[in-house]
Amino acid sequence: MSDLVVKRCDKCGEIRACDPRASIHRADDCGGNLIEISLSYEDFRILCRISNDIEFFKAMVDLKEKDIIEYNLKMSQFRTQVQQQKSSEAQNDTTPRCPHCHSSNIKPISGLNRGASIAVWGVFSKKINKSFECKSCGYTW
């Protein structure tokens, strides 16, 4: 899915996703060597949504190496938690969207704009009793 791999700095212990060719940790002039660890990039992304604590990442790497069954159980729980977070975020998104193309690139139709359209097109105007227009697809509602 991604070309990134997860590596740990042997000097400062920072764990990060990076290009597979990266070999030296340049952050804060640490200069340590980056060593690939057993976490997949997808697991790393899930763990980043759970915590940013370096000790947490180290514990999960150790758990994967020592008890893969327990690691997979924990990752399953974390995946479920992340899915619930995403679902909750989607439900709490109150951004108005176009009912036709679902774009959020919409604008209210001003009274002047509506009046001008009605003056030109009369009863054939597409803006009678409409409040919004989608800038992406042109749909009005």
CSV table of C-alpha atoms in Angstrom, one decimal:
chain,number,residue,atom,x,y,z
A,1,MET,CA,0.0,0.0,0.0
A,2,SER,CA,2.8,2.4,0.9
A,3,ASP,CA,6.5,2.6,0.1
A,4,LEU,CA,7.3,3.8,3.6
A,5,VAL,CA,8.8,1.5,6.2
A,6,VAL,CA,9.0,1.9,10.0
A,7,LYS,CA,12.5,2.4,11.5
A,8,ARG,CA,14.0,3.1,14.9
A,9,CYS,CA,17.0,5.3,15.6
A,10,ASP,CA,19.7,3.3,17.4
A,11,LYS,CA,20.9,6.4,19.2
A,12,CYS,CA,17.8,8.3,20.4
A,13,GLY,CA,15.2,5.5,20.0
A,14,GLU,CA,12.7,7.6,17.9
A,15,ILE,CA,10.4,5.5,15.8
A,16,ARG,CA,9.3,6.9,12.5
A,17,ALA,CA,7.9,6.0,9.1
A,18,CYS,CA,10.4,6.9,6.4
A,19,ASP,CA,11.8,6.1,3.0
A,20,PRO,CA,13.3,2.6,2.9
A,21,ARG,CA,16.6,4.1,1.7
A,22,ALA,CA,16.9,6.4,4.7
A,23,SER,CA,19.8,5.2,6.9
A,24,ILE,CA,20.8,8.2,9.1
A,25,HIS,CA,18.5,10.0,11.6
A,26,ARG,CA,18.9,13.7,10.9
A,27,ALA,CA,16.3,15.1,13.3
A,28,ASP,CA,17.8,17.3,16.0
A,29,ASP,CA,21.3,16.4,14.7
A,30,CYS,CA,21.1,13.0,16.4
A,31,GLY,CA,23.0,11.3,13.6
A,32,GLY,CA,22.0,7.8,14.8
A,33,ASN,CA,21.5,4.9,12.4
A,34,LEU,CA,17.9,4.0,11.4
A,35,ILE,CA,17.2,0.3,11.7
A,36,GLU,CA,14.0,-1.2,10.2
A,37,ILE,CA,11.7,-2.8,12.8
A,38,SER,CA,9.0,-5.4,12.4
A,39,LEU,CA,6.0,-3.0,12.5
A,40,SER,CA,4.2,-2.6,9.2
A,41,TYR,CA,3.5,0.9,8.0
A,42,GLU,CA,-0.3,0.3,8.3
A,43,ASP,CA,0.1,-0.9,12.0
A,44,PHE,CA,2.3,2.1,12.7
A,45,ARG,CA,-0.4,4.5,11.4
A,46,ILE,CA,-3.0,2.8,13.6
A,47,LEU,CA,-0.7,3.0,16.6
A,48,CYS,CA,-0.1,6.7,15.9
A,49,ARG,CA,-3.8,7.4,16.2
A,50,ILE,CA,-3.8,5.7,19.6
A,51,SER,CA,-0.7,7.3,21.1
A,52,ASN,CA,2.4,9.3,20.3
A,53,ASP,CA,4.4,7.9,23.3
A,54,ILE,CA,7.7,6.4,22.3
A,55,GLU,CA,7.5,3.9,25.1
A,56,PHE,CA,4.2,2.7,23.8
A,57,PHE,CA,5.7,2.1,20.3
A,58,LYS,CA,8.7,0.2,21.9
A,59,ALA,CA,6.3,-1.9,23.9
A,60,MET,CA,4.2,-2.8,20.9
A,61,VAL,CA,7.4,-3.7,18.9
A,62,ASP,CA,8.6,-5.9,21.8
A,63,LEU,CA,5.1,-7.5,22.1
A,64,LYS,CA,5.1,-8.3,18.4
A,65,GLU,CA,8.5,-10.0,18.7
A,66,LYS,CA,7.7,-11.9,21.9
A,67,ASP,CA,3.9,-12.8,21.6
A,68,ILE,CA,2.5,-12.4,18.1
A,69,ILE,CA,-1.0,-13.7,19.2
A,70,GLU,CA,-1.3,-11.1,21.9
A,71,TYR,CA,0.1,-8.4,19.5
A,72,ASN,CA,-2.6,-9.3,16.9
A,73,LEU,CA,-5.3,-9.2,19.6
A,74,LYS,CA,-4.2,-5.8,20.7
A,75,MET,CA,-4.0,-4.5,17.1
A,76,SER,CA,-7.5,-5.8,16.4
A,77,GLN,CA,-8.8,-3.9,19.4
A,78,PHE,CA,-6.9,-0.7,18.2
A,79,ARG,CA,-8.3,-1.1,14.6
A,80,THR,CA,-11.8,-1.3,16.0
A,81,GLN,CA,-11.1,1.8,18.2
A,82,VAL,CA,-9.8,3.7,15.2
A,83,GLN,CA,-12.8,2.7,13.1
A,84,GLN,CA,-15.1,4.0,15.8
A,85,GLN,CA,-13.2,7.2,16.0
A,86,LYS,CA,-13.4,7.7,12.2
A,87,SER,CA,-17.2,6.9,12.3
A,88,SER,CA,-17.7,9.3,15.1
A,89,GLU,CA,-15.8,12.0,13.3
A,90,ALA,CA,-17.9,11.4,10.1
A,91,GLN,CA,-21.1,11.7,12.1
A,92,ASN,CA,-20.0,14.9,13.8
A,93,ASP,CA,-19.1,16.5,10.4
A,94,THR,CA,-21.8,19.2,9.9
A,95,THR,CA,-20.2,20.7,6.8
A,96,PRO,CA,-23.0,21.3,4.3
A,97,ARG,CA,-22.6,19.2,1.1
A,98,CYS,CA,-24.1,19.1,-2.3
A,99,PRO,CA,-26.8,16.4,-2.4
A,100,HIS,CA,-25.9,15.6,-6.0
A,101,CYS,CA,-22.0,15.3,-6.0
A,102,HIS,CA,-21.4,15.5,-2.2
A,103,SER,CA,-18.9,18.3,-2.6
A,104,SER,CA,-18.5,20.9,0.2
A,105,ASN,CA,-17.6,23.5,-2.4
A,106,ILE,CA,-21.0,25.3,-2.2
A,107,LYS,CA,-22.3,28.9,-1.9
A,108,PRO,CA,-25.5,30.4,-0.9
A,109,ILE,CA,-27.6,31.9,-3.7
A,110,SER,CA,-28.0,35.6,-2.9
A,111,GLY,CA,-31.4,37.3,-3.2
A,112,LEU,CA,-30.0,39.6,-5.9
A,113,ASN,CA,-28.7,36.6,-7.9
A,114,ARG,CA,-32.0,34.8,-7.5
A,115,GLY,CA,-34.0,37.9,-8.5
A,116,ALA,CA,-31.8,38.5,-11.6
A,117,SER,CA,-32.3,34.9,-12.7
A,118,ILE,CA,-36.1,35.1,-12.3
A,119,ALA,CA,-36.1,38.5,-14.1
A,120,VAL,CA,-34.3,36.9,-17.1
A,121,TRP,CA,-35.8,33.4,-17.2
A,122,GLY,CA,-39.1,34.1,-15.4
A,123,VAL,CA,-40.9,30.9,-14.2
A,124,PHE,CA,-38.3,28.8,-16.0
A,125,SER,CA,-35.5,30.0,-13.7
A,126,LYS,CA,-33.6,27.2,-11.9
A,127,LYS,CA,-33.2,29.4,-8.8
A,128,ILE,CA,-36.8,29.8,-7.7
A,129,ASN,CA,-37.1,28.5,-4.1
A,130,LYS,CA,-33.5,27.4,-4.1
A,131,SER,CA,-31.0,28.5,-1.4
A,132,PHE,CA,-27.6,26.9,-2.4
A,133,GLU,CA,-25.6,26.3,-5.5
A,134,CYS,CA,-22.7,23.8,-5.9
A,135,LYS,CA,-19.6,25.3,-7.4
A,136,SER,CA,-18.4,21.9,-8.5
A,137,CYS,CA,-21.4,20.6,-10.4
A,138,GLY,CA,-23.7,23.6,-10.6
A,139,TYR,CA,-26.6,21.8,-8.9
A,140,THR,CA,-29.0,24.1,-7.0
A,141,TRP,CA,-31.2,23.2,-4.1
